[in-house]
Short mmCIF file of C-alpha atoms and ligand atoms in Angstrom, two decimals:
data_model
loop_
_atom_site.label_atom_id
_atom_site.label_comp_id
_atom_site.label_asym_id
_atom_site.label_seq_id
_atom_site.Cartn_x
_atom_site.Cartn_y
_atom_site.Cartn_z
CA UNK A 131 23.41 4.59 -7.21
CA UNK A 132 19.46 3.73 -6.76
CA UNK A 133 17.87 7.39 -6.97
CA UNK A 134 14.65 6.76 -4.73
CA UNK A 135 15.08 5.50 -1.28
CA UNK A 136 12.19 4.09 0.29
CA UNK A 137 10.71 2.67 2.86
CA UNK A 138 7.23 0.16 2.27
CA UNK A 139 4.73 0.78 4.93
CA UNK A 140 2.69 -2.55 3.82
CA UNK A 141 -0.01 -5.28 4.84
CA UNK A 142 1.02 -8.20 2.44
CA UNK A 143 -1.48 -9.49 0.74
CA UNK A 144 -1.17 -10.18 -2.87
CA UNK A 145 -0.95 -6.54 -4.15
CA UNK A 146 1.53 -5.76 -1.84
CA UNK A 147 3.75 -8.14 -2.62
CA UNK A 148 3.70 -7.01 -6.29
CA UNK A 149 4.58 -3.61 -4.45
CA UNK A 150 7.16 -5.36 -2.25
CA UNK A 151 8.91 -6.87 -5.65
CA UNK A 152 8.77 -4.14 -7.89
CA UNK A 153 10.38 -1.88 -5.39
CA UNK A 154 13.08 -4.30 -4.42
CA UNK A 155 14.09 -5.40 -7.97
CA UNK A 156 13.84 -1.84 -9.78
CA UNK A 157 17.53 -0.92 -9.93
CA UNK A 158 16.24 3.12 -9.07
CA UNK A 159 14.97 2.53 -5.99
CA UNK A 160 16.87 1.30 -2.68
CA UNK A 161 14.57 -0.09 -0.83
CA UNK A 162 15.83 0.61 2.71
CA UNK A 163 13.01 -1.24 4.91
CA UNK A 164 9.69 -2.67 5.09
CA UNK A 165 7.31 -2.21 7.95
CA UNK A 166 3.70 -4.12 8.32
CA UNK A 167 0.58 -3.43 9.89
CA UNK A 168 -2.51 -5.29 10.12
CA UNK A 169 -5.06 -5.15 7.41
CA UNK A 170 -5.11 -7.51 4.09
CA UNK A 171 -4.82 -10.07 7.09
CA UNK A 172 -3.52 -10.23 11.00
CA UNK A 173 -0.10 -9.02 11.59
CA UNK A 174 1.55 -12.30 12.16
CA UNK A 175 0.77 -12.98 8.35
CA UNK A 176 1.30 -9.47 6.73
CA UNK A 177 4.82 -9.73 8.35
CA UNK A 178 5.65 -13.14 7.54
CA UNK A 179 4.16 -12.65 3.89
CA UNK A 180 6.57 -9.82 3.53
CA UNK A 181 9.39 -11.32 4.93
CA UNK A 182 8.51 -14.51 2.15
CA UNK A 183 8.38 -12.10 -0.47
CA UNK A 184 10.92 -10.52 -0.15
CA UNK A 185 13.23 -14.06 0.13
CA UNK A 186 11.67 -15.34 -2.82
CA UNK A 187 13.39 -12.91 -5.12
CA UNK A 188 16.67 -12.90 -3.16
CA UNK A 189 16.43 -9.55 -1.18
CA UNK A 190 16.49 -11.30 2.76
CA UNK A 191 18.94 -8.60 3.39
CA UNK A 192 15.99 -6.17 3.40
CA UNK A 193 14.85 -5.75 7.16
CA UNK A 194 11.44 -5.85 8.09
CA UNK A 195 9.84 -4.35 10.96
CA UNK A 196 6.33 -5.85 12.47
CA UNK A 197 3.86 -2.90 13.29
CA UNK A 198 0.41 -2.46 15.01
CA UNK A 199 -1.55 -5.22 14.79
CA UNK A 200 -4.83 -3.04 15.31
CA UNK A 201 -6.36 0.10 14.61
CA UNK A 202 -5.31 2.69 17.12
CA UNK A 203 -8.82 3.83 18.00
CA UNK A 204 -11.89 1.27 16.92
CA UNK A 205 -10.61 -1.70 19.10
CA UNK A 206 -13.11 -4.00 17.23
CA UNK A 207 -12.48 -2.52 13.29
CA UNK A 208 -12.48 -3.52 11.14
CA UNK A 209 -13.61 -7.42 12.31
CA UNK A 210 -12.16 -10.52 13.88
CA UNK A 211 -11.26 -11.95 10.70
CA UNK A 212 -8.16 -9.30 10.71
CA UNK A 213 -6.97 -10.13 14.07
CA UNK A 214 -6.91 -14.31 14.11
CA UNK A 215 -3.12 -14.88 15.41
CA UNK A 216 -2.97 -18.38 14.60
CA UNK A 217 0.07 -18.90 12.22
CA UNK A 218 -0.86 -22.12 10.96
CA UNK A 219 -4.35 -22.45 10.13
CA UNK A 220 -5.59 -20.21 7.48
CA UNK A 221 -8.82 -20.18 6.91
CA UNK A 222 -8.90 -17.18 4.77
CA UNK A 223 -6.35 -17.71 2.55
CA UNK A 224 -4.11 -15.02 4.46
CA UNK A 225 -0.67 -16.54 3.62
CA UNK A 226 0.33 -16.39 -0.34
CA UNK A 227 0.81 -19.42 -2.42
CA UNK A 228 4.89 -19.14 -2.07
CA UNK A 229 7.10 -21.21 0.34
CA UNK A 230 6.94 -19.91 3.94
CA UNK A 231 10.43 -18.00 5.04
CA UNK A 232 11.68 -19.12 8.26
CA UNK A 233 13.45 -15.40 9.02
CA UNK A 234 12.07 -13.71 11.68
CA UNK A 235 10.96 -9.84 11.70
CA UNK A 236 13.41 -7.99 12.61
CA UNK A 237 12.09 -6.43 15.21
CA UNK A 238 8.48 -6.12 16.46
CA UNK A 239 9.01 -2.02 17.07
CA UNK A 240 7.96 -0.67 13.34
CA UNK A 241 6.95 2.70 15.24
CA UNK A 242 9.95 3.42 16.56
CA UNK A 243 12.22 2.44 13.82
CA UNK A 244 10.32 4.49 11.67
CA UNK A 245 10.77 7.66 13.85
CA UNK A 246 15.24 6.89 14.14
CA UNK A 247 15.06 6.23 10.81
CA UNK A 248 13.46 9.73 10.03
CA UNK A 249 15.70 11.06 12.87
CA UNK A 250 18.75 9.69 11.63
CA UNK A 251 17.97 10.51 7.67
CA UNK A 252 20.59 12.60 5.67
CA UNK A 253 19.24 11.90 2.45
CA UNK A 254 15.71 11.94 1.25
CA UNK A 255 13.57 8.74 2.22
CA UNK A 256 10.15 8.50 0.41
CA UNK A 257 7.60 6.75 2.41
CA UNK A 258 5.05 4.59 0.94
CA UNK A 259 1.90 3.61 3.39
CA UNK A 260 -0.17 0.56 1.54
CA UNK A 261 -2.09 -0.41 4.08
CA UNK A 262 -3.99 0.93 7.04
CA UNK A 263 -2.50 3.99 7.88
CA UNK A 264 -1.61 3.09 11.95
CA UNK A 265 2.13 3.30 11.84
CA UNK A 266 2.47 6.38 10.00
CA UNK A 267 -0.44 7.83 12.55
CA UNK A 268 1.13 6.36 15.57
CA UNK A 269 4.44 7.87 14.39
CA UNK A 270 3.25 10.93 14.16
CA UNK A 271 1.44 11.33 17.79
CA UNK A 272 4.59 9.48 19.10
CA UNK A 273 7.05 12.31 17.61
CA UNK A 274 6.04 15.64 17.05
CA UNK A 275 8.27 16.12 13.95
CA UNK A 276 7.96 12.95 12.03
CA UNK A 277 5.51 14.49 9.63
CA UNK A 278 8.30 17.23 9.30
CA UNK A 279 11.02 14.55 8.59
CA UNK A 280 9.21 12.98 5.79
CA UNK A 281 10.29 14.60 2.44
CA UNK A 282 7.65 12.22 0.87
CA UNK A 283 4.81 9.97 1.27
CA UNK A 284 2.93 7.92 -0.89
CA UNK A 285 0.08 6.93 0.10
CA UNK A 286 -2.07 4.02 -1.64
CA UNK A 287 -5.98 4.49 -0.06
CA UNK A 288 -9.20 6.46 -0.42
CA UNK A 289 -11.60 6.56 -3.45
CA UNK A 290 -13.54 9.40 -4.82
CA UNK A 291 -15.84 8.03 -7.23
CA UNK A 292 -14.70 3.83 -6.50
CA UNK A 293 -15.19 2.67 -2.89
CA UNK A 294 -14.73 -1.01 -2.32
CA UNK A 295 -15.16 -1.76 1.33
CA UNK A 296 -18.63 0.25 1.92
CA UNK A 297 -20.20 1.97 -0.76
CA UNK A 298 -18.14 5.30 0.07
CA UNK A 299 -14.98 3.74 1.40
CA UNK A 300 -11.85 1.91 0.38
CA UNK A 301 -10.03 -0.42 2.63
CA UNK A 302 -7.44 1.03 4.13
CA UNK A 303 -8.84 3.85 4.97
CA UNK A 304 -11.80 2.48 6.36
CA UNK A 305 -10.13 -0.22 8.72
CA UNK A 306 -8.25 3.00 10.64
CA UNK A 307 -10.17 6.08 9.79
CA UNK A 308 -8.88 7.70 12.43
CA UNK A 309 -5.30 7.18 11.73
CA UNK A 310 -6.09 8.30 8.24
CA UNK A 311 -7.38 11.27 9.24
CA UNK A 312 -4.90 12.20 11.48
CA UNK A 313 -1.94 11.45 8.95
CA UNK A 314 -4.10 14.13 6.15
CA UNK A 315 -4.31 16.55 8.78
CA UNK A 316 -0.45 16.03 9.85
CA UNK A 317 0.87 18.63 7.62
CA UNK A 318 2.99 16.06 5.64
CA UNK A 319 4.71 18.48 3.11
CA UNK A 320 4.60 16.15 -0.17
CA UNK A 321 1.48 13.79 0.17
CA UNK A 322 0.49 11.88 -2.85
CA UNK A 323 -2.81 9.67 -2.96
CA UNK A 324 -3.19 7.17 -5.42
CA UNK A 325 -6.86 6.02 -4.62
CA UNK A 326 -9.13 3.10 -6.12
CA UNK A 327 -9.85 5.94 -8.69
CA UNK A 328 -6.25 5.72 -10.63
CA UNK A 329 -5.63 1.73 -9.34
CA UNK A 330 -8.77 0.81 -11.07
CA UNK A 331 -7.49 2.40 -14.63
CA UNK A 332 -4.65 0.39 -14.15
CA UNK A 333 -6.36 -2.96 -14.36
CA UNK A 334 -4.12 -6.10 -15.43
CA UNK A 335 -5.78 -9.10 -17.48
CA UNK A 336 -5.08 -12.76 -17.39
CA UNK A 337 -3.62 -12.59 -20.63
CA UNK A 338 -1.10 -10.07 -19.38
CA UNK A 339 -0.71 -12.09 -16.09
CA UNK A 340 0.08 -15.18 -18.23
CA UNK A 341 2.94 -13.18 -20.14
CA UNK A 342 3.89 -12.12 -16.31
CA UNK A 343 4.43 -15.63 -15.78
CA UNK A 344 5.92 -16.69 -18.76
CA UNK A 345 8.91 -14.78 -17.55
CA UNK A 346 10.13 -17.83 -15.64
CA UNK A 347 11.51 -15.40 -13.35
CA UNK A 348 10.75 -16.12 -9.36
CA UNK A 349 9.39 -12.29 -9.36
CA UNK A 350 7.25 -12.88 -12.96
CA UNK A 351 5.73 -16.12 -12.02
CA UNK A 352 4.64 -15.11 -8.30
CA UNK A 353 3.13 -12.17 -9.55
CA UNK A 354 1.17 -14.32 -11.88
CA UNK A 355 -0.05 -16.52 -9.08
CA UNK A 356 -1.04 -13.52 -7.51
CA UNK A 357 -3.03 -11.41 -9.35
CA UNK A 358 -4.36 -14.73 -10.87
CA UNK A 359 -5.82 -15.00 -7.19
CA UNK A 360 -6.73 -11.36 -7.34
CA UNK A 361 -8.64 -11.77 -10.65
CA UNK A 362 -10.56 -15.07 -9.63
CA UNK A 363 -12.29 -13.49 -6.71
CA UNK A 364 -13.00 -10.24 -8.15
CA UNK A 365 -14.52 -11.86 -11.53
CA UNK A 366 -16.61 -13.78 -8.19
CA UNK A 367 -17.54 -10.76 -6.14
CA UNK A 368 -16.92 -7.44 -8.24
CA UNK A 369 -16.71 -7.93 -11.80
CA UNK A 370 -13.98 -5.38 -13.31
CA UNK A 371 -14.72 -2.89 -16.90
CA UNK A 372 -12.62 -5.67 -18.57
CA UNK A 373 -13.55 -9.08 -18.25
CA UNK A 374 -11.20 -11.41 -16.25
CA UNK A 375 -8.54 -8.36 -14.94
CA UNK A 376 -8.03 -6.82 -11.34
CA UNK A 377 -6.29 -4.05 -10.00
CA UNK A 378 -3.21 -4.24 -8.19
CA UNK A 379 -3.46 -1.30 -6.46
CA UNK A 380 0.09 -1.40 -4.39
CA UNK A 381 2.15 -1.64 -7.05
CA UNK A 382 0.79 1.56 -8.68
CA UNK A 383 2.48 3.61 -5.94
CA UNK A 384 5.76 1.87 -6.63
CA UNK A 385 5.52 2.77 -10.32
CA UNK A 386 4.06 6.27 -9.94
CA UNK A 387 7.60 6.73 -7.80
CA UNK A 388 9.88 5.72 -10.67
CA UNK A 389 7.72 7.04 -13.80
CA UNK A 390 5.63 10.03 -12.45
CA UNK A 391 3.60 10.00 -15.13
CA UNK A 392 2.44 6.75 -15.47
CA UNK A 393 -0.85 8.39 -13.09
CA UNK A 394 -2.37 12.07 -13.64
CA UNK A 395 -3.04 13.93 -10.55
CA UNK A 396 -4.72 17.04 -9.27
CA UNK A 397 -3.80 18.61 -6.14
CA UNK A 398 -6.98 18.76 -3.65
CA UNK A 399 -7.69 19.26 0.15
CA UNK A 400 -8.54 15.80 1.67
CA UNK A 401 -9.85 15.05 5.31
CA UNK A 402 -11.59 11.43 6.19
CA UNK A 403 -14.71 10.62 7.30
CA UNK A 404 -14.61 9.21 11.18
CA UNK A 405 -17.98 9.94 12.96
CA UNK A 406 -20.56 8.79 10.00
CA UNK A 407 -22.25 5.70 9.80
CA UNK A 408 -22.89 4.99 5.98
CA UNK A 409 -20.07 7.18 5.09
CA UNK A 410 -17.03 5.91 7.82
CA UNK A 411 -13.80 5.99 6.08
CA UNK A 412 -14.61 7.93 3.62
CA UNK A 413 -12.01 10.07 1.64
CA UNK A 414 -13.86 13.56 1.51
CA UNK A 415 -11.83 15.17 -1.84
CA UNK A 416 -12.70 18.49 -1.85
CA UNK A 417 -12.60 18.54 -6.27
CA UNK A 418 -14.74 21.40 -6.43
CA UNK A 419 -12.81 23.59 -3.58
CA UNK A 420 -16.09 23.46 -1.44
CA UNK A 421 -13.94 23.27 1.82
CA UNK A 422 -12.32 27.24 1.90
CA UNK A 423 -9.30 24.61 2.81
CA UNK A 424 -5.77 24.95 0.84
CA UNK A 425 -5.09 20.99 -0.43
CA UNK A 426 -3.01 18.74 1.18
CA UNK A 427 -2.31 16.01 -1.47
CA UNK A 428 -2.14 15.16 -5.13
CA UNK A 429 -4.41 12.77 -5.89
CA UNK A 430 -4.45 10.69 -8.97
CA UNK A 431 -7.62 10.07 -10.37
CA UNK A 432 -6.21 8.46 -14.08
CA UNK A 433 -2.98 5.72 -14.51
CA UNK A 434 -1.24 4.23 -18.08
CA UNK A 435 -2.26 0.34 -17.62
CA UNK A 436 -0.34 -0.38 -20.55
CA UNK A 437 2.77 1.38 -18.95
CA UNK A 438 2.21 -0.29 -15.78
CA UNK A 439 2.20 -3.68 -17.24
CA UNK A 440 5.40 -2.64 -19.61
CA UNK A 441 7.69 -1.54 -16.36
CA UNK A 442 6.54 -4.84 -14.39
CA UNK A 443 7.57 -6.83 -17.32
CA UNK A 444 10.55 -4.86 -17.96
CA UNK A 445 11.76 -5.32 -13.99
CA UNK A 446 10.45 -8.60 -13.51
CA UNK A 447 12.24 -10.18 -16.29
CA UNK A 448 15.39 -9.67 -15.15
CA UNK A 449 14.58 -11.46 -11.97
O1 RIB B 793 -8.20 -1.08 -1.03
C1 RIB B 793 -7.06 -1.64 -1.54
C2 RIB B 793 -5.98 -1.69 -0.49
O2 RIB B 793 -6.44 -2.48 0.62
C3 RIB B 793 -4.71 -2.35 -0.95
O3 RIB B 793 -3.62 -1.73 -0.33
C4 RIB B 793 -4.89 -3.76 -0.44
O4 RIB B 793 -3.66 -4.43 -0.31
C5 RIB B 793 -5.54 -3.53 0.89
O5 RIB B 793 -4.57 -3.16 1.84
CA1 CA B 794 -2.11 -3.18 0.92
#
């Protein structure tokens, strides 16, 4: 029997769907759902990206459930670009390079399913947020005891010392800031961050992405024609330590799950920035316990990138 349930809180894009596929194909985790949010790109393609994923590599049993398709607060954030709900155009390379499902979302009421699933739980469900945080903060102001249901959440966002949206904040923080904030300030008993800090330690090269590939597995050669895509536009806008690599930041969380140690963490209190201008988004680590506040999360701040490559060949070869 799989020995981490789990539920994927995602906005698929390319890292995500390395998240999607590790979780779905490692045989210790039973991956019991998958809801989407906006973010990486409008909801209408986060969910049907998913849903493609997650056909590609066999696993259309998994239901999917379609989310908020904006930020609860900042009606405009984070810009029009994440909103377009045209499904066939794509003029920003929003859908992945795999063949389109034709399955529809399951249902269009992530929020709620969320909270009966929670309700209804009698055995430990981890939940792993990898995009904007919306659901899990709409879940929360929608149910009183969600937070309280949750044994578990990992939650892929913030940066310390890396930002990558503004110069102090990471994406999904920053296109929901005030969902993040609310979900830190939640009381969620067993919060773990895995921030730009620990993704970008885990970066994976070309070479390794060619050996991905190589596989001839449906899981090992999308993943190659993924983070290919993620490596070509950051060696364009943000050139990584190591020459032609990228992070694939999702996919950490999923591995951090199975092999704890494959990230080092340090517990710390952390609140988000949502009234600043140059700072908006920002995840405000207290390392140095400034704050007088008791933490709230461990936060990784280091990851094994030889390990993480290792377990995504190991899982991925088999399908
Ligand atoms: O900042 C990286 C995060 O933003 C990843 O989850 C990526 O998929 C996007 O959602
Ligand atoms: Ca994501």
């Amino acid at each position: 029997m799989a020995k981490h349930k789990l539920i994927i809180d995602c906005d698929t894009g390319t890292d995500d769907a390395v998240a999607l596929m590790l979780a779905a194909l490692h045989p210790e985790i039973d991956l019991i759902g998958v809801t989407t949010v906006f973010g990486n790109a409008p909801l209408t393609a986060t969910t049907a990206n998913s849903i493609s994923v997650l056909d590609l590599i066999g696993r259309s049993s998994i239901p999917v459930h379609a989310g908020m398709p904006r930020p609860l607060v900042r009606k405009t954030m984070p810009s029009e670009r994440f909103f377009k709900t045209d499904t066939t155009a794509d003029p920003h390379g929003t859908y992945l390079d795999i063949p389109r499902s034709s399955r529809q979302a399951t249902s269009n009421r992530a929020v709620d399913w969320l909270i009966e699933t929670y309700r209804n739980a009698t055995e430990p469900i981890t939940l792993m947020p990898i995009g904007p945080l919306t659901n899990i903060a709409a879940a929360v102001a929608q149910e009183p005891k969600f937070a309280e249901w949750v044994p578990r959440l990992i939650i892929m966002g913030g940066g310390h010392e890396v930002p990558n949206m503004t110069p102090s904040a990471e994406f999904n923080v920053w296109a929901d800031p005030e969902a993040a904030a609310s979900v830190f300030e939640a009381g969620f008993k067993d919060v773990l961050m895995v921030p730009l800090d620990a993704t970008h330690r885990a970066l994976v090269t070309a070479e390794q992405c060619a050996a991905l590939g190589a596989l001839g597995t449906p899981a090992g050669k999308a993943t190659e024609t993924f983070v290919t895509r993620r490596i070509n536009s950051y060696e364009e806008m943000q050139k990584m330590d190591i020459p032609n690599s990228a992070p694939v930041h999702d996919a950490l969380c999923v591995a951090a799950l199975v092999e704890p140690d494959i990230i080092t963490t340090r517990r710390h209190h952390v609140a988000v920035e949502t009234t600043g201008t140059l700072t908006l988004g920002r995840t405000v680590v207290d390392t140095h316990f400034r704050g007088g506040k008791e933490p709230n999360a461990a936060v990784a701040f280091d990851a094994n990138a030889q390990r993480f490559v290792d377990l995504m060949m190991e899982i991925f070869a088999k399908s």
